[in-house]
XYZ file of C-alpha atoms in Angstrom:
197
model
C 136.700 54.733 76.993
C 137.533 58.009 78.735
C 138.188 58.117 82.056
C 137.051 60.877 84.689
C 139.720 63.526 85.935
C 140.561 63.901 88.852
C 140.761 66.805 91.362
C 144.406 67.434 91.297
C 144.338 67.124 87.706
C 145.482 70.795 86.075
C 143.188 70.573 83.206
C 139.965 70.737 85.392
C 137.554 73.106 83.791
C 136.350 75.531 86.702
C 132.678 75.952 86.156
C 131.238 79.197 87.327
C 127.522 80.222 86.968
C 127.287 82.628 83.908
C 125.807 86.727 84.374
C 122.518 86.400 82.521
C 121.862 90.466 82.922
C 121.797 91.690 79.602
C 123.567 94.929 79.060
C 120.220 96.709 78.092
C 118.401 95.854 81.237
C 117.663 98.378 83.813
C 119.265 97.572 87.274
C 118.024 100.231 89.064
C 114.800 98.370 89.675
C 113.289 102.334 88.644
C 111.234 100.102 86.555
C 110.181 98.153 88.747
C 109.366 100.572 90.945
C 106.925 102.262 88.133
C 105.325 99.580 87.223
C 104.274 98.553 90.310
C 102.742 101.795 91.979
C 101.007 102.374 88.115
C 99.465 98.579 89.839
C 98.574 100.202 92.947
C 97.466 103.165 91.965
C 94.593 101.381 89.396
C 93.829 99.146 92.372
C 93.107 102.503 94.442
C 91.290 104.011 91.504
C 89.151 100.661 91.148
C 88.276 100.894 94.998
C 87.483 104.546 94.267
C 84.443 104.086 91.907
C 83.157 101.165 94.361
C 83.247 103.267 97.121
C 81.680 106.142 94.460
C 78.916 103.292 93.989
C 78.311 102.360 97.420
C 78.048 105.971 98.117
C 75.344 106.533 95.336
C 73.165 104.076 96.615
C 73.747 105.343 100.618
C 72.940 109.209 99.104
C 69.658 108.140 96.918
C 68.428 106.210 100.219
C 69.049 109.158 102.041
C 67.166 111.597 99.060
C 64.210 109.452 99.366
C 63.752 109.910 102.889
C 64.021 113.519 103.169
C 61.740 113.673 99.832
C 59.117 111.590 101.498
C 59.592 111.267 105.114
C 61.242 114.338 106.128
C 58.996 117.461 108.082
C 60.376 119.893 109.942
C 59.974 118.223 113.457
C 60.867 114.966 112.623
C 63.597 113.130 111.498
C 63.641 109.412 110.387
C 65.507 107.125 112.408
C 67.227 105.573 109.375
C 68.589 109.127 108.408
C 71.481 108.279 111.421
C 72.660 104.902 109.974
C 72.418 106.367 106.402
C 74.585 109.440 107.405
C 77.309 107.068 108.855
C 77.481 104.826 106.079
C 78.314 108.361 103.919
C 81.110 109.333 106.538
C 81.993 106.234 105.965
C 82.731 106.535 102.564
C 84.041 109.575 102.391
C 86.660 108.331 104.850
C 87.754 105.706 102.592
C 87.781 108.156 99.922
C 90.202 110.124 102.058
C 92.195 107.239 103.007
C 92.822 106.572 99.115
C 93.691 110.158 98.273
C 96.361 110.069 100.752
C 97.553 106.565 99.294
C 97.927 108.120 95.947
C 99.241 111.411 97.315
C 102.453 109.117 98.433
C 103.092 107.327 95.494
C 102.876 110.344 93.330
C 105.783 111.915 96.216
C 107.442 108.325 95.789
C 107.211 108.842 91.866
C 108.421 112.117 91.757
C 111.496 111.375 93.929
C 111.984 108.440 91.098
C 112.450 111.458 88.514
C 115.254 112.724 90.429
C 116.593 109.320 90.675
C 116.104 108.929 86.984
C 116.272 111.593 85.404
C 116.773 111.218 81.974
C 113.852 111.415 79.661
C 114.148 107.659 79.070
C 111.650 105.446 78.855
C 111.300 103.374 82.051
C 107.891 101.388 81.256
C 107.143 100.665 76.978
C 107.533 104.545 76.161
C 106.567 106.551 79.600
C 109.464 107.970 81.367
C 109.411 108.294 85.010
C 108.451 111.963 84.547
C 105.963 111.569 82.377
C 104.507 109.126 84.605
C 104.851 111.324 87.439
C 103.357 113.938 86.395
C 99.997 111.770 85.070
C 99.547 110.690 88.662
C 99.492 114.265 89.991
C 96.951 114.905 87.408
C 94.981 111.761 89.209
C 95.971 113.383 92.326
C 94.712 116.937 92.118
C 91.463 115.782 90.360
C 91.074 113.391 93.021
C 91.521 116.007 95.726
C 88.294 118.242 93.943
C 86.622 115.230 93.987
C 86.979 114.632 96.976
C 86.005 117.714 98.172
C 83.225 117.746 96.681
C 81.696 114.369 98.035
C 83.019 116.483 101.334
C 80.754 119.268 101.038
C 77.630 116.865 100.215
C 78.107 114.471 102.767
C 78.077 117.763 105.093
C 75.159 118.902 103.697
C 72.836 116.709 102.385
C 71.288 114.920 105.589
C 70.243 118.460 106.526
C 68.959 119.878 103.071
C 64.992 120.339 102.995
C 65.226 121.683 99.676
C 63.912 119.244 96.778
C 66.073 120.599 93.749
C 69.070 120.883 96.176
C 69.007 117.570 97.342
C 68.814 116.010 93.885
C 71.711 118.289 92.646
C 73.466 116.334 95.498
C 72.591 113.087 94.313
C 73.553 113.775 90.580
C 77.315 114.916 92.078
C 77.794 112.164 94.107
C 76.734 109.986 91.088
C 79.276 111.677 88.427
C 83.021 111.925 89.060
C 83.231 115.815 87.994
C 86.585 116.071 88.116
C 87.953 112.736 87.026
C 88.648 111.698 83.613
C 88.912 108.111 82.900
C 89.802 107.987 79.751
C 92.772 110.392 80.493
C 94.125 107.540 82.660
C 93.338 104.526 80.495
C 96.741 105.329 77.837
C 98.894 104.991 81.719
C 97.418 101.764 82.569
C 97.095 100.126 79.260
C 100.916 100.790 78.688
C 101.316 98.665 81.578
C 99.014 95.841 80.257
C 95.765 96.965 82.751
C 92.867 97.266 82.138
C 90.772 100.483 81.197
C 89.008 101.846 84.461
C 84.873 102.156 84.031
C 82.071 103.427 86.462
C 81.290 99.334 86.497
C 84.539 98.108 87.434
């Protein structure tokens, strides 16, 4: 029968936990941070599309009121409520834009921390992700400026054709190419963005 060794015996083996970190695994956290930022940008873009959809309904309602009930000396009371909703929508777009700007700036710093052109997420390097986010941000800036101009002008417009241009311009994401963002999101396992999101 075997006997349990006592504590004073020199033949006692000391057990200690092994380090399970593989040599290939990055320990700096850059990959995890990049993944988190891409996920956050995906979430923000989903919110952006929902706000655009909500704003489209408001813009169409303004258009219907303007075309059917606005005269030179009369503005329907509903117009005030709709313009307030449109201001709230564009303010929400601005908040999303500012959040993406912050994430983009953080990704630019990560490029400096991980200057090698090696992949941090599957096949994308930190520099590639940063460039893509920069492109997304610049296109969202253009899109936001367009929506802001529509917000400022649609309630005062009396030209039927121009109102319809405003409605169409609000509904369409003229400067945003959702197909270009798809590759980055699919790289980390996120769904492709669509207008129906």
